[in-house]
Short mmCIF file of C-alpha atoms in Angstrom, two decimals:
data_model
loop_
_atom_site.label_atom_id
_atom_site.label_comp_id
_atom_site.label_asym_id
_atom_site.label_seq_id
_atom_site.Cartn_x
_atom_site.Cartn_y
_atom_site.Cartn_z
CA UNK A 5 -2.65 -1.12 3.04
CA UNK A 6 -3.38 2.57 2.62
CA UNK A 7 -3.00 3.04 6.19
CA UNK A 8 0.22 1.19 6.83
CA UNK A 9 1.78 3.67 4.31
CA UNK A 10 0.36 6.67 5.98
CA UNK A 11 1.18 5.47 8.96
CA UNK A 12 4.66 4.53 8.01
CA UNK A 13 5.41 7.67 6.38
CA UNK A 14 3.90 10.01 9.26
CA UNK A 15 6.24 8.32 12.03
CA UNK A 16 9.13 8.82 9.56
CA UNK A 17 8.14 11.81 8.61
CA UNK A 18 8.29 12.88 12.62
CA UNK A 19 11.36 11.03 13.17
CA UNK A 20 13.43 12.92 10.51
CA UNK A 21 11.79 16.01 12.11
CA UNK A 22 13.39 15.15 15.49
CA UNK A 23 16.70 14.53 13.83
CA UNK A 24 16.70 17.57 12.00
CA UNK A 25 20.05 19.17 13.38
CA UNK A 26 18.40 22.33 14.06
CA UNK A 27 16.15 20.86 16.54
CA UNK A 28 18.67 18.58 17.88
CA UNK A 29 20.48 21.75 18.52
CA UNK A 30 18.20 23.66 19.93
CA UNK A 31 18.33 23.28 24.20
CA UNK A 32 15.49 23.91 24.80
CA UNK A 33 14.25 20.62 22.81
CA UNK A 34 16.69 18.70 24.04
CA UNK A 35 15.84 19.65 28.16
CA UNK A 36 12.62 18.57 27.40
CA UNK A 37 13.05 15.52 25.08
CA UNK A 38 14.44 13.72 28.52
CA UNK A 39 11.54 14.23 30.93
CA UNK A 40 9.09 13.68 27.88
CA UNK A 41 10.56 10.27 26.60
CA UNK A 42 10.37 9.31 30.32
CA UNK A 43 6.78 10.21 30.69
CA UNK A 44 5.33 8.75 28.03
CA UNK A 45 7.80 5.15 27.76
CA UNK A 46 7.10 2.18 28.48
CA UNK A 47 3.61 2.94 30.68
CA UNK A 48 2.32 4.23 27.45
CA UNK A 49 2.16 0.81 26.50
CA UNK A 50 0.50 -0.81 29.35
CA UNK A 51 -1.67 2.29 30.44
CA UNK A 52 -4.12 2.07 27.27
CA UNK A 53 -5.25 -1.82 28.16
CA UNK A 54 -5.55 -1.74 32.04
CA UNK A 55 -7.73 1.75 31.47
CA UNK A 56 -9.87 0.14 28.56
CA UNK A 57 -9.99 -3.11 30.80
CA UNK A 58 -10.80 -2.08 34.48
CA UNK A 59 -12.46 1.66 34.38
CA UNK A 60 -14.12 1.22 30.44
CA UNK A 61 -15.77 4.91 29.71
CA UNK A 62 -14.39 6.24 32.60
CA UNK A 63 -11.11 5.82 31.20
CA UNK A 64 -10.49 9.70 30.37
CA UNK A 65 -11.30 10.70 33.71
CA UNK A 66 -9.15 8.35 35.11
CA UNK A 67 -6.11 9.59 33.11
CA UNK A 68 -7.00 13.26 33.33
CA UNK A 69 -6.49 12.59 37.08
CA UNK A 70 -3.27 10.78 36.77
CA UNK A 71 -1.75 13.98 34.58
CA UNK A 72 -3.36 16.43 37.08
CA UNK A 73 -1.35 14.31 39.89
CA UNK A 74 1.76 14.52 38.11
CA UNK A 75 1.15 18.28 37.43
CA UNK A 76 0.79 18.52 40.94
CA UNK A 77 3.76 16.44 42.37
CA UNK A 78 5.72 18.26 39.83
CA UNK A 79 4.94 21.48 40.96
CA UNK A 80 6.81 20.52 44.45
CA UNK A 81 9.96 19.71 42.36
CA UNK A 82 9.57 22.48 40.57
CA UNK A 83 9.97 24.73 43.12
CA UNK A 84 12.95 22.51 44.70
CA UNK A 85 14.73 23.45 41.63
CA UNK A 86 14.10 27.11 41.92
CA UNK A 87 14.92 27.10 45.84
CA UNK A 88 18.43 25.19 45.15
CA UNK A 89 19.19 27.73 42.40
CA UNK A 90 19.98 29.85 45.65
CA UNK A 91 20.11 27.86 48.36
CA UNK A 92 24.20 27.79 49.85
CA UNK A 93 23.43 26.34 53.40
CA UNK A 94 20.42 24.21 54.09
CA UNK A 95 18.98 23.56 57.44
CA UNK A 96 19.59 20.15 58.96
CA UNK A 97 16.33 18.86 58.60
CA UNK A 98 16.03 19.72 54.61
CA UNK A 99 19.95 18.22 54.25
CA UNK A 100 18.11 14.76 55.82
CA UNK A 101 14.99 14.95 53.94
CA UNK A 102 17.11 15.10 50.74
CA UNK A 103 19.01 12.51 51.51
CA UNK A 104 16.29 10.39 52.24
CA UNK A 105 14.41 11.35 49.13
CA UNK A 106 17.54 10.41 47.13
CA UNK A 107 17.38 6.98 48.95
CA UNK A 108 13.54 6.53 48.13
CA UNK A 109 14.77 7.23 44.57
CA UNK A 110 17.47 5.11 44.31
CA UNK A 111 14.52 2.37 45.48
CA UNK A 112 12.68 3.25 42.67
CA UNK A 113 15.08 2.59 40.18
CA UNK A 114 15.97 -0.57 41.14
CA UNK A 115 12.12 -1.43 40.64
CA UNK A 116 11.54 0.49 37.66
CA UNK A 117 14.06 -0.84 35.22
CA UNK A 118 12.69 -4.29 36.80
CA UNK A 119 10.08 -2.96 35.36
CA UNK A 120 11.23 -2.13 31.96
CA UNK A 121 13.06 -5.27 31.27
CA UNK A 122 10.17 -7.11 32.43
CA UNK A 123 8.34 -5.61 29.61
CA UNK A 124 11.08 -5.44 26.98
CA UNK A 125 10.98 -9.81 27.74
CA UNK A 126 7.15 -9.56 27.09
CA UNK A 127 7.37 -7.61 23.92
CA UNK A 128 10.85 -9.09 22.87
CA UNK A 129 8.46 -12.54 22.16
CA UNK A 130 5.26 -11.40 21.36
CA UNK A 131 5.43 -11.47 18.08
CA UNK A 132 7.24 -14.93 17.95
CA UNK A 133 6.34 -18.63 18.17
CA UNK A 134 8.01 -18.91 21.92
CA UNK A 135 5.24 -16.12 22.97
CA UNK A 136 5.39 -17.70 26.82
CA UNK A 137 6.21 -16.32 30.31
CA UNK A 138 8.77 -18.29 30.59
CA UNK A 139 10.48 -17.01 27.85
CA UNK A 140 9.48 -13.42 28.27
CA UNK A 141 11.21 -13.71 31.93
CA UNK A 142 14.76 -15.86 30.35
CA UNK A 143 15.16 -13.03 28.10
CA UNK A 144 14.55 -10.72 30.90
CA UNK A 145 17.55 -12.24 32.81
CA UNK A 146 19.68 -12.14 29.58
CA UNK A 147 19.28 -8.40 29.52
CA UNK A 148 19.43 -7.94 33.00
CA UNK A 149 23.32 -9.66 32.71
CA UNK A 150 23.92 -7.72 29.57
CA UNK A 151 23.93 -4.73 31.22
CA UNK A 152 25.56 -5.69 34.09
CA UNK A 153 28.45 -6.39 32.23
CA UNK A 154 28.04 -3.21 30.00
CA UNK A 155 28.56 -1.27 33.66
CA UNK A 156 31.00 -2.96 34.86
CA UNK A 157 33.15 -2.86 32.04
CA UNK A 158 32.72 0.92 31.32
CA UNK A 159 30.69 0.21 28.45
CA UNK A 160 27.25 2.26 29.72
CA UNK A 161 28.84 5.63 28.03
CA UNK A 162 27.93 3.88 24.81
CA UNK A 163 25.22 2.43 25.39
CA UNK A 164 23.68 6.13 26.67
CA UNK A 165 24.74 7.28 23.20
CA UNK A 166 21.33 5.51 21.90
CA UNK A 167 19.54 7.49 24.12
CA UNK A 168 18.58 10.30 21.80
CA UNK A 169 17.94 7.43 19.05
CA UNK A 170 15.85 5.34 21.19
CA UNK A 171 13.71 8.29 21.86
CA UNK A 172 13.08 9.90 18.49
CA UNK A 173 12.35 6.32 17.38
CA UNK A 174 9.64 5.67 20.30
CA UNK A 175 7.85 9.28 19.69
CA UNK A 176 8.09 8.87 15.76
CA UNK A 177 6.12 5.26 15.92
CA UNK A 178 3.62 6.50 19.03
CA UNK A 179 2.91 9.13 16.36
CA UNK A 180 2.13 6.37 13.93
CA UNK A 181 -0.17 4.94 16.29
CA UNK A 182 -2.67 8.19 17.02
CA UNK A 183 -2.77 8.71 13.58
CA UNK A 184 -4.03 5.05 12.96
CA UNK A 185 -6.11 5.08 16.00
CA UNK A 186 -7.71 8.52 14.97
CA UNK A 187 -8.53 6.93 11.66
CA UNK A 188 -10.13 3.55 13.41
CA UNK A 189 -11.73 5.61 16.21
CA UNK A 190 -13.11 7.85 12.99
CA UNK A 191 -14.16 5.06 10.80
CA UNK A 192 -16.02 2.81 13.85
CA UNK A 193 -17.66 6.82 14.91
CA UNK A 194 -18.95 6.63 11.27
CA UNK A 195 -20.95 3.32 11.68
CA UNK A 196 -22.13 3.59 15.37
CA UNK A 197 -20.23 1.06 16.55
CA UNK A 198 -18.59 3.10 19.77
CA UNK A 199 -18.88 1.56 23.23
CA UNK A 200 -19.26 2.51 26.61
CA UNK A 201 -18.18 -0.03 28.84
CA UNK A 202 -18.83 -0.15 32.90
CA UNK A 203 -16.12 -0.25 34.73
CA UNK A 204 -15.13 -3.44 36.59
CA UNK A 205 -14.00 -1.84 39.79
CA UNK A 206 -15.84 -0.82 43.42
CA UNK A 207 -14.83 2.80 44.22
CA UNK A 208 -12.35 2.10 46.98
CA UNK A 209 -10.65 -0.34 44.37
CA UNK A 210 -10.83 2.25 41.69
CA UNK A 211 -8.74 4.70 43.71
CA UNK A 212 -6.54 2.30 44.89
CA UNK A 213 -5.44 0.99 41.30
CA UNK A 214 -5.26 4.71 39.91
CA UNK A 215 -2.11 5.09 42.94
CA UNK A 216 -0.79 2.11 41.56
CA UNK A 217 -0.40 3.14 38.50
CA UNK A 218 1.31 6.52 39.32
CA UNK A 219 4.75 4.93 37.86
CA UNK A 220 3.33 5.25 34.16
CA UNK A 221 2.83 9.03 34.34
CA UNK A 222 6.55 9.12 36.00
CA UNK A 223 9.13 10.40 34.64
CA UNK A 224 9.28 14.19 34.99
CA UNK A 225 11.29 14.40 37.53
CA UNK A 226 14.21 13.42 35.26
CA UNK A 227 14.81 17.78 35.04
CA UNK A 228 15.37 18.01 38.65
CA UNK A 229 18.61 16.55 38.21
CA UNK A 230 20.00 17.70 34.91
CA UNK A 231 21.76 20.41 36.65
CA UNK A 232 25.08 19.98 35.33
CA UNK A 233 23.64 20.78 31.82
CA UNK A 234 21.11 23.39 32.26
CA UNK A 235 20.07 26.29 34.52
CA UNK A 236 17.00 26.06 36.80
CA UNK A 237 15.22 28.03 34.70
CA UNK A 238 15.84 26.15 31.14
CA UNK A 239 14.55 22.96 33.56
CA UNK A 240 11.53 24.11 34.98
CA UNK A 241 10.54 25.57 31.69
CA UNK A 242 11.59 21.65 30.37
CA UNK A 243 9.72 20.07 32.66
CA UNK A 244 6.28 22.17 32.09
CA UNK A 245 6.39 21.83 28.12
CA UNK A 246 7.03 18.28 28.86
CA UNK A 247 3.80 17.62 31.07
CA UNK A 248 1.77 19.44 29.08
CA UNK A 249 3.10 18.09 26.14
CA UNK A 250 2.53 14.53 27.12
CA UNK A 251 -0.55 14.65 28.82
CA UNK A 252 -1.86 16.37 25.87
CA UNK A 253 -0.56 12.74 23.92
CA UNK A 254 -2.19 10.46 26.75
CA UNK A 255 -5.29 11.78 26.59
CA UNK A 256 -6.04 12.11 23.03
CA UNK A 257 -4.51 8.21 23.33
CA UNK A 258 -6.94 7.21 26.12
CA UNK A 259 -10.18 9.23 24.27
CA UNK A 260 -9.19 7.15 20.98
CA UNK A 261 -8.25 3.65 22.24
CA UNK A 262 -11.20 3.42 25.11
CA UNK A 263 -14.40 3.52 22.96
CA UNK A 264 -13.67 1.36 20.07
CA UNK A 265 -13.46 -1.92 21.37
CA UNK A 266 -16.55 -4.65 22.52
CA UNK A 267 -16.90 -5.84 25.93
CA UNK A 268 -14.87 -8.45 26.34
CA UNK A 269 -12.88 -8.93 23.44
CA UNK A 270 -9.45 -7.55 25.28
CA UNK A 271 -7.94 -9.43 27.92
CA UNK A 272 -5.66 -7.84 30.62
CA UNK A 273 -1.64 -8.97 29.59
CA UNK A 274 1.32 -7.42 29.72
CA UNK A 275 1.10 -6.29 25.65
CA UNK A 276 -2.60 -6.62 25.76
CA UNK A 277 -1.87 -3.37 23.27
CA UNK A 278 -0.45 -5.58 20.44
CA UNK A 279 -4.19 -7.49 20.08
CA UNK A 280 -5.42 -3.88 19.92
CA UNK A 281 -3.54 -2.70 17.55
CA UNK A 282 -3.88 -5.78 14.85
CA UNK A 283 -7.61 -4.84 14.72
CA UNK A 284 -6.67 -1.29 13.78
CA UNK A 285 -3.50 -1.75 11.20
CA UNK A 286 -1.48 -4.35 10.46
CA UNK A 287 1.61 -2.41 10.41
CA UNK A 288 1.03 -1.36 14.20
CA UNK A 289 2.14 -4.26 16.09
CA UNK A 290 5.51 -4.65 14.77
CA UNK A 291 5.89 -0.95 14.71
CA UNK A 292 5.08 -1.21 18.48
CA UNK A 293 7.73 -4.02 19.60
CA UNK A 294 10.09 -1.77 17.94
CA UNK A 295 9.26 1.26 20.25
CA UNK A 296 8.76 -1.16 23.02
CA UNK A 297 12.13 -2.76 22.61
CA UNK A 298 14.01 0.48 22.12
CA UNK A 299 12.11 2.67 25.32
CA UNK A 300 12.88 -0.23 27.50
CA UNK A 301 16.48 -1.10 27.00
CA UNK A 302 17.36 2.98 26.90
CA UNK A 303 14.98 3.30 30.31
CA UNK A 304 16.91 0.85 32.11
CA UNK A 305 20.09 1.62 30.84
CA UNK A 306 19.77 5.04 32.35
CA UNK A 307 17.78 4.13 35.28
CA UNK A 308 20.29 1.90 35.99
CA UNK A 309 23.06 4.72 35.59
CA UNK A 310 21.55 7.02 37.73
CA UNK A 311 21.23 4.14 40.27
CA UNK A 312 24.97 3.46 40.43
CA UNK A 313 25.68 7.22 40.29
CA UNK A 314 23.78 7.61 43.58
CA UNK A 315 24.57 4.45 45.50
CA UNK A 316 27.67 6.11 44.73
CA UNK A 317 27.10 9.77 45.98
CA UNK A 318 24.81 8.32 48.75
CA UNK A 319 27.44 6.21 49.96
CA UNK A 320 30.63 9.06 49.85
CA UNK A 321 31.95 6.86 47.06
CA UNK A 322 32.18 3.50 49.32
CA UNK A 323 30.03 1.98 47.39
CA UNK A 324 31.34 1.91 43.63
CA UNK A 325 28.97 2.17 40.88
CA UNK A 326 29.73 -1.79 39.69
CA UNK A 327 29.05 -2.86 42.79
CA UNK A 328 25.69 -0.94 42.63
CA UNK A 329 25.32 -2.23 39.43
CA UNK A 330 25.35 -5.90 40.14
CA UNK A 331 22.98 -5.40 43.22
CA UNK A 332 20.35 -3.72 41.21
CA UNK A 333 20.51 -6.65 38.81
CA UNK A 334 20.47 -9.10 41.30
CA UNK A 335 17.19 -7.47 43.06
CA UNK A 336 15.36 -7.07 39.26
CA UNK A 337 16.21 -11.04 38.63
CA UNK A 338 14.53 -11.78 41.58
CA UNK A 339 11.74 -9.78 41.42
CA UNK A 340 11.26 -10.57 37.37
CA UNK A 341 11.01 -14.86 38.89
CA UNK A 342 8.77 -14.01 42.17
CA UNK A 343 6.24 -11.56 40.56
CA UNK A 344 4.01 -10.54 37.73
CA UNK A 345 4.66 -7.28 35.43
CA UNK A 346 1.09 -5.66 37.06
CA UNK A 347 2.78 -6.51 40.83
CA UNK A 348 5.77 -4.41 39.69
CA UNK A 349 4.46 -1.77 37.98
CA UNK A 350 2.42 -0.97 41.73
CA UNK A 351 5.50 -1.73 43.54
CA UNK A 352 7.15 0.78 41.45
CA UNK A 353 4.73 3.39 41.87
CA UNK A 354 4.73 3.21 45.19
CA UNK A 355 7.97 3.70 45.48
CA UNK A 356 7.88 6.79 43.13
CA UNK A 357 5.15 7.98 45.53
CA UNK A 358 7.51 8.02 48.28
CA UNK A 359 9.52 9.80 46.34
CA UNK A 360 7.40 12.87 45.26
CA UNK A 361 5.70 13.11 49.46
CA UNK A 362 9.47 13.29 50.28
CA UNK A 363 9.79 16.19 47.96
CA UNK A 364 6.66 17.77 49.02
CA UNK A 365 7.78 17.79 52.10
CA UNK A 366 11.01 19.20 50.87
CA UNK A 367 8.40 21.87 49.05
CA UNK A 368 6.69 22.26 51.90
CA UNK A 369 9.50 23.26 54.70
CA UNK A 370 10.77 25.97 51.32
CA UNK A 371 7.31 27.38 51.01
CA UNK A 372 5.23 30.07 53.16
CA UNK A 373 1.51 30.38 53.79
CA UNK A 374 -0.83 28.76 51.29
CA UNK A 375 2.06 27.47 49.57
CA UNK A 376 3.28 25.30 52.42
CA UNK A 377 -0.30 24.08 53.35
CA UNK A 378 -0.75 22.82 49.63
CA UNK A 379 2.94 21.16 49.48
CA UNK A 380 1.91 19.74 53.13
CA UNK A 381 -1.04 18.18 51.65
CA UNK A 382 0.55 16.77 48.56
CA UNK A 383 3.02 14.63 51.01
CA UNK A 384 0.43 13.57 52.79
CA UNK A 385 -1.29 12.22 49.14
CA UNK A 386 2.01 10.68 48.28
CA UNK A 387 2.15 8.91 51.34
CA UNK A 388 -1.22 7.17 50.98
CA UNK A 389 -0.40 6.35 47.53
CA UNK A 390 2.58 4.82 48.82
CA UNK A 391 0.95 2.51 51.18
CA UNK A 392 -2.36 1.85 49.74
CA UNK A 393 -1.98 1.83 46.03
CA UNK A 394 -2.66 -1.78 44.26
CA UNK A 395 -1.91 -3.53 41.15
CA UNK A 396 -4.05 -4.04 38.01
CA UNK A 397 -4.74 -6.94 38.69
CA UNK A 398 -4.99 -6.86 42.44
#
């Protein structure tokens, strides 16, 4: 009981913080509060489990790797930003490659806010009496129609005005959650009762799920296109702060969540987390729908935004935003009756991994000498990851 109320009152106490009009005001915060809410949405909440589950006390290694990747593929958009700042005429070949990369983009939105209503159906009933797949995926459609109609109709603008809600809301209760896991991880330290599980996974297999989960470290390349808001320099400042500052979270989540609990007492589902967290606090697992329900609705409301704006742009404006709109939902019902959450999460990184070679390569035609080498390289990564990475439970 004791911990419920210190856990309630630290995520409130970080919520009002966020909402405090001085930091909402500041824009600095609020360039960074994008790519960070991104980062560290809904993958936080499937990351923990399939790290625990398949790679056990190599867990921290694993996700030190996936924020070192991320650091890395940022880097290349990084220095796209601070190459557009000045660029006025682009050669042919970097005008194609960025029109292809917007193309693997728009790919990857369709299949991430599959993604994220996939999981806001999964949470939506976990906590209810009609916990089934069934239902998760039925709710899942009834989304995927709301917000259909909320595009069509004009109505996204105010949906997008929960954005900075949703977010504050998500980090205040994820802020809940390390404290009670540092008190749980404490307490079971104090009684010896840490464990160091073997993985479950053949090397080959080991690297091949860590590419496929690439889509839950995704997110900061959000800054790249929040040009029409903030310099270059205000977004590659953004999108540092907001790497470090959420790999900083993942890993003190990862050290905390992958030693506490006995072989084979978790079992790999879609909110796997919410068994996890009843052991630590009661409060937790409602606490977590609540972020869960709120990261994925925003996510896929402006996923699927930014999906219509560039079907739009990609298109010279002969493809309207609606009519993007009803595609994307059409392709997300299908995928949310053909495959599982784990399939989709891969597919989805994959398609972010064609993404970030494509703006290597972008990087890499920009950059000189050791510079273009290293930028050559990380398309060449991205590439593999694209074709070989696997899902959780593949």
């Amino acid at each position: 009981m004791i911990l419920d109320i210190a856990i309630l009152a630290f995520a409130a106490a970080m919520g009002l913080f966020m909402f405090w009009p001085r930091m909402r005001a500041r824009p600095g915060w609020r360039a960074m509060i994008t790519p960070l809410a991104s980062i560290i949405g809904s993958g936080f909440l499937v990351l923990g489990p399939i790290l625990q589950v398949r790679y056990g006390w190599l867990a921290p290694a694993v996700m030190a790797a996936l924020c070192l990747l991320a650091w890395a593929f940022g880097s290349a958009i990084r220095h796209n930003i601070a190459c557009l700042e000045h660029e006025t005429a682009p050669a042919h070949g970097i005008r194609g490659l960025e029109t292809l990369s917007s193309v693997a983009l728009g790919v990857a939105y369709v299949i991430s806010v599959a993604y994220y209503l996939n999981l806001f159906g999964a949470f939506a009933v976990s906590l209810t009496p009609w916990d089934t797949s069934l239902n998760a995926k039925i709710v899942t459609t009834v989304v995927f129609v709301v917000i259909a109609a909320a595009g069509l109709s004009g109505g996204f603008k105010r949906l997008e005005r929960m954005e900075y809600a949703s977010v504050s809301l998500k980090l205040a209760i994820i802020a809940g959650l390390l404290l009670g896991l540092a008190v749980y991880f404490l307490s079971e330290t104090s009684k010896g009762t840490l464990y160091l599980l073997p993985p479950d996974l053949g090397p080959l297999e080991a690297v091949r799920l860590g590419f496929g989960l690439i889509v839950t470290v995704q997110g900061f390349e959000t800054a790249r296109y929040m040009g029409r808001n903030y310099d270059a320099p205000t977004r590659i400042r953004a999108m540092k702060l907001a790497q470090w500052l959420s790999a900083g979270i993942y890993m003190v989540y990862i050290v905390l969540l992958a030693y506490v609990f006995p072989p084979g007492e978790m079992k790999l589902t879609e909110t796997a987390i919410i068994e996890m967290m009843r052991v630590v606090a009661p409060i937790l697992p409602v606490m977590l729908v609540a972020a869960a329900l709120a990261a994925q609705f925003s996510a896929a409301v402006a996923d699927t935004g930014g999906a219509g704006g560039l079907a739009a742009e990609l298109s010279h404006n002969r493809l309207r935003p609606g009519l993007a709109y009803v595609m994307l939902v059409a392709l997300g019902i299908a995928l949310t009756w053909t495959v599982d959450l784990f399939a989709i999460i891969s597919y989805a990184s994959r398609a972010f991994a064609a993404y970030y070679a494509l703006q290597s390569a972008l990087a890499a035609l920009r950059a000189q000498g050791g510079q273009r080498l290293r930028y050559a390289g990380l398309a060449v990564l991205g590439a593999a990851i694209a074709i070989f990475g696997i899902s959780a439970e593949g």
